[in-house]
XYZ file of C-alpha atoms in Angstrom:
588
model
C -0.003 0.004 0.100
C 2.911 2.366 0.933
C 4.530 1.536 -2.542
C 1.317 2.359 -4.331
C 0.976 5.593 -2.645
C 4.535 6.711 -3.396
C 4.166 5.721 -6.963
C 0.861 7.634 -7.269
C 2.373 10.529 -5.738
C 5.432 10.514 -8.046
C 3.087 10.308 -11.077
C 1.031 13.089 -9.665
C 4.051 15.450 -8.915
C 5.540 14.798 -12.326
C 2.634 15.398 -14.388
C -0.252 17.142 -12.375
C -1.025 20.379 -11.048
C -1.385 21.171 -7.261
C -5.264 21.120 -7.505
C -5.113 17.638 -9.073
C -2.768 16.531 -6.426
C -5.168 17.767 -3.718
C -8.077 16.015 -5.336
C -6.081 12.878 -5.593
C -5.229 13.001 -1.876
C -8.824 13.370 -0.955
C -9.830 10.436 -3.076
C -7.123 8.424 -1.518
C -8.222 9.340 2.041
C -11.810 8.400 1.174
C -10.906 5.034 -0.342
C -8.144 3.811 2.009
C -8.547 5.511 5.276
C -10.518 2.806 7.152
C -8.213 0.003 6.089
C -5.102 2.017 7.043
C -6.542 2.587 10.567
C -7.463 -1.071 11.044
C -3.940 -2.131 9.968
C -2.402 0.380 12.400
C -4.557 -0.941 15.267
C -3.804 -4.487 14.384
C -0.093 -3.949 14.402
C -0.326 -2.325 17.751
C -2.197 -5.326 19.357
C 0.514 -7.703 17.958
C 3.413 -5.592 18.986
C 2.219 -4.314 22.179
C 2.519 -6.949 25.156
C 0.080 -5.033 27.444
C -2.656 -5.211 24.836
C -1.856 -8.916 24.138
C -2.050 -9.856 27.811
C -5.263 -8.081 28.198
C -6.847 -9.960 25.383
C -5.536 -13.337 26.733
C -6.806 -12.550 30.161
C -10.306 -11.873 28.855
C -10.648 -15.378 27.295
C -8.414 -17.459 29.645
C -11.176 -18.268 32.260
C -13.443 -19.561 29.385
C -10.546 -21.455 27.919
C -9.718 -23.256 31.262
C -13.342 -24.221 31.775
C -13.691 -25.692 28.295
C -10.463 -27.568 28.417
C -11.173 -28.953 31.945
C -14.594 -30.284 30.663
C -12.901 -32.071 27.920
C -10.203 -34.069 29.641
C -7.727 -33.971 32.728
C -4.640 -32.836 30.816
C -4.861 -29.285 32.078
C -4.993 -30.486 35.697
C -2.121 -32.835 35.099
C -0.103 -29.976 33.645
C -0.841 -27.488 36.434
C -0.374 -30.021 39.291
C 3.329 -29.849 39.491
C 3.298 -25.989 39.278
C 0.651 -25.795 42.052
C 2.714 -28.090 44.251
C 5.786 -26.274 43.608
C 4.052 -22.974 44.554
C 2.576 -24.433 47.773
C 5.921 -26.025 48.716
C 7.778 -22.787 47.971
C 5.153 -20.773 49.985
C 5.557 -23.174 53.054
C 9.299 -23.021 53.063
C 9.209 -19.218 52.779
C 6.553 -18.474 55.231
C 4.916 -21.527 57.046
C 2.922 -19.210 59.314
C 0.713 -18.149 56.504
C -0.592 -21.743 55.879
C -0.813 -22.455 59.555
C -2.998 -19.452 60.250
C -5.107 -20.328 57.302
C -6.052 -23.774 58.430
C -5.817 -23.342 62.178
C -9.628 -22.530 62.531
C -10.852 -25.522 60.784
C -8.200 -28.062 61.890
C -9.712 -29.218 65.071
C -13.403 -29.522 64.090
C -12.426 -31.463 61.035
C -10.437 -34.021 63.098
C -13.019 -34.285 65.695
C -15.857 -34.955 63.156
C -13.693 -37.512 61.417
C -13.022 -39.465 64.652
C -16.753 -39.241 65.732
C -17.982 -40.510 62.383
C -15.489 -43.285 62.516
C -16.560 -44.604 65.954
C -20.404 -44.112 65.277
C -20.568 -47.246 63.143
C -18.736 -49.257 65.933
C -21.055 -48.070 68.682
C -24.127 -48.988 66.538
C -22.738 -52.498 65.611
C -22.051 -53.172 69.456
C -25.516 -51.916 70.445
C -26.970 -54.535 68.053
C -25.031 -57.351 69.651
C -25.736 -56.362 73.307
C -29.282 -54.912 72.679
C -30.933 -58.185 74.032
C -28.468 -58.663 76.988
C -30.688 -60.049 79.954
C -28.009 -60.388 82.615
C -28.211 -58.307 85.955
C -25.140 -56.335 84.975
C -26.750 -55.600 81.658
C -29.747 -54.238 83.401
C -27.672 -52.090 85.558
C -25.784 -50.690 82.441
C -29.135 -49.951 80.842
C -30.178 -47.925 83.881
C -26.992 -46.121 83.734
C -27.474 -45.400 80.156
C -30.838 -44.005 80.823
C -29.574 -41.906 83.667
C -26.803 -40.412 81.816
C -28.352 -40.024 78.488
C -25.687 -42.072 76.717
C -26.254 -45.015 74.327
C -26.298 -48.422 76.055
C -23.509 -49.810 73.780
C -21.245 -46.957 74.792
C -21.855 -47.714 78.549
C -21.027 -51.279 77.938
C -17.874 -50.282 76.010
C -16.856 -48.083 78.754
C -17.198 -50.996 81.335
C -15.644 -53.788 79.297
C -13.127 -52.200 76.918
C -9.605 -51.712 77.998
C -8.386 -50.282 74.854
C -8.692 -50.779 71.024
C -6.681 -49.591 68.197
C -9.246 -48.426 65.692
C -7.127 -46.904 62.814
C -3.458 -46.753 61.793
C -2.046 -44.307 59.383
C 1.386 -44.428 57.686
C 2.223 -40.867 56.437
C 5.189 -39.545 54.416
C 7.092 -36.900 56.326
C 8.302 -34.769 53.609
C 5.042 -34.526 51.587
C 2.491 -35.275 54.070
C 0.723 -37.695 51.903
C -0.948 -40.888 53.042
C 1.154 -44.047 52.306
C -1.099 -46.717 53.662
C -4.171 -46.871 56.042
C -5.907 -49.826 57.981
C -8.942 -49.838 60.224
C -10.706 -52.327 62.508
C -13.928 -53.927 61.720
C -17.119 -51.912 62.453
C -15.297 -48.658 62.275
C -16.769 -46.144 59.924
C -13.805 -44.966 57.595
C -13.970 -41.304 56.464
C -11.644 -39.679 53.963
C -8.286 -41.136 55.235
C -6.470 -38.777 52.947
C -7.982 -35.798 54.687
C -7.427 -37.138 58.094
C -3.673 -37.862 57.358
C -3.380 -34.284 55.984
C -4.897 -32.968 59.274
C -2.492 -35.022 61.337
C 0.519 -33.583 59.283
C -0.938 -30.120 59.847
C -1.372 -30.731 63.493
C 2.312 -31.897 63.723
C 3.460 -28.839 61.794
C 1.225 -26.467 63.835
C 2.598 -27.605 67.152
C 6.182 -27.508 65.904
C 5.776 -23.935 64.521
C 3.607 -22.628 67.228
C 5.750 -23.550 70.091
C 9.159 -23.307 68.396
C 10.206 -26.830 69.327
C 13.576 -28.178 68.199
C 13.825 -30.258 64.990
C 14.479 -33.397 67.221
C 11.391 -32.672 69.421
C 8.115 -34.000 67.760
C 4.524 -34.362 68.706
C 4.040 -37.877 69.973
C 0.355 -37.922 71.195
C -2.762 -35.865 71.563
C -6.380 -36.420 72.654
C -9.675 -36.014 70.916
C -12.561 -36.658 73.172
C -12.366 -40.239 74.417
C -9.848 -41.040 71.741
C -5.967 -40.978 71.906
C -3.776 -40.417 68.833
C -0.241 -41.912 69.093
C 2.512 -40.802 66.720
C 5.652 -42.529 66.181
C 8.365 -40.804 64.032
C 10.483 -42.354 61.588
C 13.287 -40.982 59.413
C 11.102 -40.858 56.351
C 7.635 -41.577 57.424
C 5.535 -41.475 60.691
C 2.902 -43.970 62.094
C -0.235 -42.540 63.860
C -2.728 -44.813 65.575
C -6.306 -43.730 66.741
C -6.886 -45.506 70.022
C -9.994 -45.850 72.181
C -9.613 -46.493 75.871
C -6.389 -46.453 77.960
C -3.505 -48.115 75.946
C -0.650 -49.639 77.930
C 2.958 -48.876 77.389
C 3.435 -52.048 75.505
C 1.381 -50.691 72.653
C 3.883 -47.835 72.091
C 6.777 -50.393 71.956
C 4.724 -52.203 69.267
C 4.150 -48.988 67.337
C 7.864 -48.266 67.582
C 8.821 -51.808 66.370
C 6.367 -51.427 63.428
C 7.707 -48.151 62.069
C 11.245 -49.409 62.481
C 10.477 -52.647 60.584
C 8.789 -50.609 57.896
C 11.880 -48.464 57.425
C 14.103 -51.436 57.534
C 12.212 -53.358 54.780
C 10.915 -50.526 52.664
C 13.420 -47.538 53.174
C 14.265 -47.294 49.450
C 10.613 -47.102 48.594
C 9.853 -44.491 51.270
C 12.834 -42.211 50.150
C 11.846 -42.458 46.473
C 8.180 -42.027 47.003
C 6.702 -39.705 44.266
C 3.031 -40.051 45.011
C 2.272 -43.660 43.904
C 1.191 -45.800 46.795
C 0.911 -49.124 45.046
C 4.529 -50.335 45.619
C 3.867 -49.724 49.342
C 0.915 -52.066 49.495
C 3.020 -54.760 51.355
C 3.152 -52.783 54.495
C -0.488 -53.357 55.137
C 0.141 -56.653 57.165
C 2.510 -54.625 59.531
C -0.158 -51.962 60.095
C -2.887 -54.616 60.539
C -0.784 -56.053 63.384
C -1.070 -52.827 65.321
C -4.943 -53.116 65.428
C -4.970 -54.636 68.776
C -7.970 -54.791 71.197
C -8.059 -55.808 74.780
C -11.130 -56.189 77.376
C -11.089 -56.099 80.946
C -11.267 -59.491 82.644
C -14.480 -59.994 84.510
C -15.709 -62.695 86.727
C -18.463 -64.452 84.999
C -21.409 -64.918 87.178
C -24.627 -66.641 85.888
C -27.553 -64.154 86.180
C -30.843 -65.372 87.625
C -32.434 -63.818 84.773
C -30.204 -65.914 82.384
C -31.228 -69.031 84.358
C -34.979 -68.147 83.957
C -34.401 -67.346 80.327
C -32.658 -70.709 79.832
C -35.221 -72.562 81.533
C -37.851 -70.837 79.580
C -36.023 -71.496 76.432
C -35.611 -75.291 77.313
C -39.382 -75.590 78.054
C -40.253 -73.824 74.904
C -37.950 -76.336 73.078
C -39.517 -79.268 74.936
C -42.960 -78.070 74.114
C -41.981 -77.291 70.509
C -40.175 -80.620 70.120
C -43.132 -82.580 71.661
C -45.567 -80.539 69.467
C -43.316 -81.324 66.453
C -42.945 -84.961 67.326
C -46.667 -85.491 67.945
C -47.614 -83.557 64.716
C -45.067 -85.700 62.817
C -46.665 -88.894 64.253
C -50.111 -87.717 63.322
C -49.076 -86.924 59.901
C -47.449 -90.430 59.520
C -50.444 -92.043 60.745
C -52.778 -90.127 58.370
C -50.551 -91.101 55.513
C -50.628 -94.646 56.564
C -54.378 -94.568 56.852
C -54.661 -92.920 53.464
C -52.376 -95.517 51.740
C -54.237 -98.466 53.372
C -57.487 -97.071 52.286
C -58.656 -98.834 48.964
C -58.692 -96.373 46.069
C -56.417 -93.781 47.602
C -52.838 -93.462 46.430
C -50.678 -90.795 48.150
C -47.929 -89.406 45.715
C -46.353 -86.656 47.820
C -46.773 -85.081 51.213
C -45.024 -81.848 52.311
C -45.333 -78.799 54.504
C -46.181 -75.859 52.397
C -47.199 -72.303 53.432
C -47.978 -73.566 57.033
C -50.146 -76.429 55.785
C -49.638 -80.221 55.252
C -50.083 -80.504 51.531
C -51.080 -83.959 50.366
C -51.162 -84.928 46.715
C -52.312 -88.155 45.013
C -55.056 -90.170 43.372
C -58.576 -91.114 44.478
C -61.055 -93.447 43.082
C -64.621 -91.927 43.097
C -65.891 -94.890 45.057
C -63.231 -94.476 47.727
C -64.072 -93.125 51.078
C -63.829 -89.309 51.723
C -60.446 -88.493 53.348
C -61.987 -85.981 55.616
C -62.947 -88.569 58.435
C -59.445 -89.953 58.273
C -58.070 -86.457 58.698
C -60.141 -85.872 61.744
C -59.489 -89.329 63.184
C -55.686 -88.528 63.031
C -56.013 -85.694 65.334
C -54.816 -83.043 62.924
C -56.613 -79.777 62.292
C -58.499 -80.302 58.980
C -57.846 -76.554 58.128
C -54.197 -77.414 58.593
C -54.234 -80.286 55.894
C -54.824 -79.599 52.202
C -55.539 -82.614 49.899
C -55.231 -82.570 46.062
C -56.568 -85.917 44.912
C -56.956 -86.395 41.192
C -59.626 -89.036 40.058
C -58.686 -92.443 38.709
C -60.072 -96.010 38.360
C -58.786 -98.337 41.164
C -58.557 -102.084 40.421
C -58.431 -103.197 44.099
C -60.889 -106.165 44.671
C -62.824 -104.283 47.228
C -63.755 -101.330 44.760
C -64.098 -103.607 41.747
C -66.833 -105.514 43.550
C -68.375 -102.135 44.830
C -68.178 -100.799 41.288
C -69.905 -104.145 39.926
C -72.701 -103.894 42.481
C -73.296 -100.261 41.801
C -73.346 -100.830 38.117
C -75.274 -104.093 38.048
C -77.578 -103.303 40.935
C -78.567 -107.100 41.460
C -81.877 -107.834 43.144
C -81.818 -109.087 46.758
C -82.264 -112.558 45.501
C -78.857 -112.429 43.900
C -75.378 -112.561 45.534
C -72.329 -111.320 43.774
C -68.780 -112.638 44.632
C -65.326 -111.851 43.192
C -62.556 -114.142 42.963
C -59.463 -112.321 41.610
C -60.770 -111.143 38.358
C -63.763 -113.480 38.020
C -67.179 -112.185 38.919
C -69.840 -114.788 39.693
C -73.447 -114.255 40.439
C -75.749 -116.656 42.213
C -79.519 -116.579 43.042
C -82.793 -115.812 41.219
C -83.288 -112.769 39.018
C -85.430 -111.561 36.190
C -84.441 -112.268 32.735
C -83.973 -108.670 32.015
C -81.316 -108.376 34.718
C -79.704 -111.560 33.645
C -79.310 -110.273 30.100
C -78.054 -106.821 31.341
C -75.409 -108.437 33.619
C -74.262 -110.711 30.781
C -73.833 -107.719 28.579
C -72.366 -105.133 31.149
C -70.373 -107.151 33.571
C -67.482 -108.088 31.237
C -66.894 -104.443 30.287
C -66.385 -103.473 34.001
C -62.654 -102.469 34.856
C -61.010 -105.221 36.804
C -63.366 -108.046 35.449
C -61.793 -110.584 33.106
C -64.769 -113.052 33.239
C -68.415 -113.183 34.341
C -70.139 -116.448 35.375
C -73.966 -116.588 35.950
C -74.516 -120.236 35.564
C -76.023 -120.455 39.036
C -78.440 -117.662 38.466
C -81.895 -118.929 37.880
C -84.333 -116.755 35.953
C -87.337 -116.046 37.931
C -89.173 -115.546 34.696
C -88.233 -119.153 33.810
C -89.415 -120.310 37.352
C -92.697 -118.413 36.788
C -92.925 -120.013 33.467
C -92.595 -123.453 34.962
C -94.879 -122.560 37.886
C -97.526 -121.436 35.464
C -97.061 -124.597 33.392
C -97.576 -126.786 36.494
C -100.618 -124.656 37.427
C -102.311 -125.080 34.177
C -101.509 -128.810 33.994
C -103.204 -129.286 37.311
C -106.487 -127.528 36.336
C -109.431 -129.730 35.446
C -113.049 -128.793 34.397
C -115.705 -131.532 35.101
C -118.884 -131.964 33.246
C -122.282 -133.729 33.735
C -123.087 -137.122 32.144
C -123.578 -136.713 28.392
C -122.995 -132.938 28.594
C -120.435 -130.430 27.252
C -121.805 -127.390 29.095
C -119.538 -125.770 31.711
C -121.102 -125.315 35.154
C -121.554 -121.765 36.273
C -119.561 -122.423 39.422
C -116.460 -123.066 37.275
C -116.519 -119.537 35.870
C -113.831 -118.023 38.353
C -111.540 -121.086 37.559
C -111.984 -120.310 33.855
C -111.075 -116.586 34.448
C -107.904 -117.756 36.421
C -106.875 -120.138 33.674
C -107.424 -117.538 31.076
C -105.096 -115.131 33.056
C -102.391 -117.706 33.558
C -102.385 -118.445 29.836
C -101.827 -114.886 29.042
C -98.996 -114.552 31.613
C -97.443 -117.653 30.111
C -97.468 -116.160 26.575
C -95.877 -112.898 27.934
C -93.131 -114.833 29.786
C -92.496 -117.117 26.665
C -92.153 -113.925 24.584
C -89.630 -112.492 27.101
C -87.544 -115.745 27.417
C -87.569 -116.369 23.582
C -89.635 -119.430 24.022
C -92.830 -120.898 22.327
C -95.619 -122.697 24.153
C -98.049 -125.354 23.047
C -101.075 -125.834 25.292
C -103.380 -128.775 24.478
C -106.865 -128.609 25.902
C -107.893 -132.242 26.306
C -111.411 -133.423 26.700
C -112.187 -136.797 28.426
C -115.381 -139.078 28.551
C -116.235 -142.048 30.775
C -116.836 -145.513 29.419
C -120.540 -145.481 29.835
C -121.417 -145.004 26.059
C -120.230 -145.973 22.647
C -116.692 -144.873 21.952
C -117.594 -142.751 18.930
C -119.973 -140.776 21.090
C -117.564 -140.521 23.787
C -114.785 -139.305 21.333
C -117.170 -136.593 19.978
C -118.346 -135.651 23.481
C -114.751 -135.390 24.810
C -113.850 -133.044 21.771
C -116.876 -130.890 22.323
C -116.038 -130.431 25.988
C -112.441 -129.274 25.060
C -113.881 -126.912 22.649
C -116.414 -125.666 25.105
C -113.501 -124.905 27.535
C -111.466 -123.122 24.827
C -114.269 -120.978 23.828
C -115.153 -120.145 27.425
C -111.525 -119.027 28.119
C -112.127 -116.161 25.709
C -108.301 -115.580 25.216
C -107.289 -113.039 22.542
C -104.680 -113.713 19.961
C -101.380 -114.902 21.576
C -98.003 -114.218 20.001
C -96.021 -117.066 21.337
C -98.446 -119.607 22.359
C -100.406 -122.074 20.419
C -103.835 -123.326 21.704
C -105.049 -126.830 20.580
C -108.224 -128.611 21.350
C -108.482 -132.408 21.295
C -110.602 -135.181 22.653
C -109.500 -138.660 23.795
C -112.898 -140.185 24.366
C -112.655 -142.514 27.293
C -108.984 -142.237 27.493
C -108.056 -145.485 25.952
C -105.632 -144.026 23.447
C -103.762 -141.678 25.879
C -102.154 -142.371 29.226
C -103.592 -140.776 32.312
C -102.786 -137.120 32.907
C -99.744 -136.431 34.959
C -101.756 -134.269 37.396
C -105.004 -135.972 37.356
C -106.881 -135.471 40.492
C -109.223 -137.981 42.305
C -112.638 -137.030 40.753
C -115.564 -139.195 40.666
C -115.818 -139.743 36.883
C -113.760 -139.458 33.791
C -116.013 -136.655 32.377
C -113.387 -133.611 32.413
C -111.043 -131.353 30.599
C -107.473 -131.123 31.330
C -104.316 -129.123 29.988
C -101.108 -130.267 28.746
C -98.309 -127.647 28.233
C -95.246 -128.014 26.046
C -92.400 -125.478 26.208
C -90.131 -125.097 23.102
C -87.032 -122.771 22.531
C -83.872 -122.513 24.549
C -84.528 -125.592 26.568
C -86.874 -128.209 25.229
C -89.526 -129.193 27.844
């Protein structure tokens, strides 16, 4: 730009007039004045350190914030600088740091120790909460009177001393090298506690102007004692509850000496990494000692009473459990011995004795068995799935329920053979022959000893008819009026005989036979005997029969036929008789 301006001026001075030069300068100013101003300002910002520092300070907070949010590289880069600055400040003027942390040092240590002990007190309270001894009752009264927790009173009376925490601290940097704590001790920020211990040590050394060889070896925080054992490179601090013996100091000294002897090179080369010093933990854990006061053990009456009560409860509980178990076993035996019930599983479930198995519909209800066992029916639940049992008792019961035999028939079962005996109707006999072989558990059905009552009635009716006789006057075929009731009875029996024959699948032939005496000619006697048979047939007035055939015949004086089987002693041979013949299944 400067070269361009000089060239323009040269051209103007060489060839233009003063007015033209002035006009050219005005034009140049109008065209290039803003850019020239900005270039001058930019050059000043780059060349002036004050302006540059102001600009960087304006954006530095935001830049630090953004970089910290991205990763930890800025923190890692600034850590050595900050540590160097703090170390230099402490070396130059320790009083400044001591005055800064002195107001908060004591409260922080007390709070850390209080929190560490609270967990132990609560745990001990849970252990001793139900102590029923006489001494425990006295301690509870003391706790109520003093307002202190019961566990704390017990600890005061029983604990001699207890090392709750041990710290190994680097002397040069004040950093925590290792830390261990007893069980049931609430652990706070051990790094903060170690820093406070170092600060206390420096505070005492600087405040009282002690010699370098003189160091703080102990201090008290409430009911806790902090013992410090110095070493060339590191120091050991133990937080102790109670009154520690002098032997514990010796143990601390031996521990710090052993650590320096075995790990001196690691302590001297310590740069902030505590992992190589992890093997020192067993030495520190050996310092976690505890000792209780020896007390004469006396059995409290309350303890005796409680023990007796517990024993009684155990006896009652054991007897009740044994009795319940016996009742349950008796119930299971009764169920298993009951025909038609099979127990598959039995167990205690949700406070009940749950029984699962199978039950035939014909088996007995298990409820009476449960009541007979002595168990509470509400405490027993049964789940019995239905099934068909093949035990002889239930097979016979099932046959009786299905066949329903009449009282004149008896049913017996021999293994898988069902046999019926007695007298029954033909309908029942036919049903039994059809149904019995299909019953579960029945392989064969026998009924040869079952007499059909219909057949018996058939035989009875046959016998009755063959005993009937109708007598006539000499040379007469007219039925006397007095024999009309007998005719009606015979007619009814013939109809019954036809019905029974139809049921039994039989056919019947009834012969009405007329007889005559020998007082007249044979031909007349033959005709008269036939007329007498026809007269009885007509007088019977029987409708059409389906299975019975009625025949009339005359035998005259009876010379061609033998005497009737059931002929009664009558005064003459002038009568009508019946002869019945049964045909069908059994030929009669």
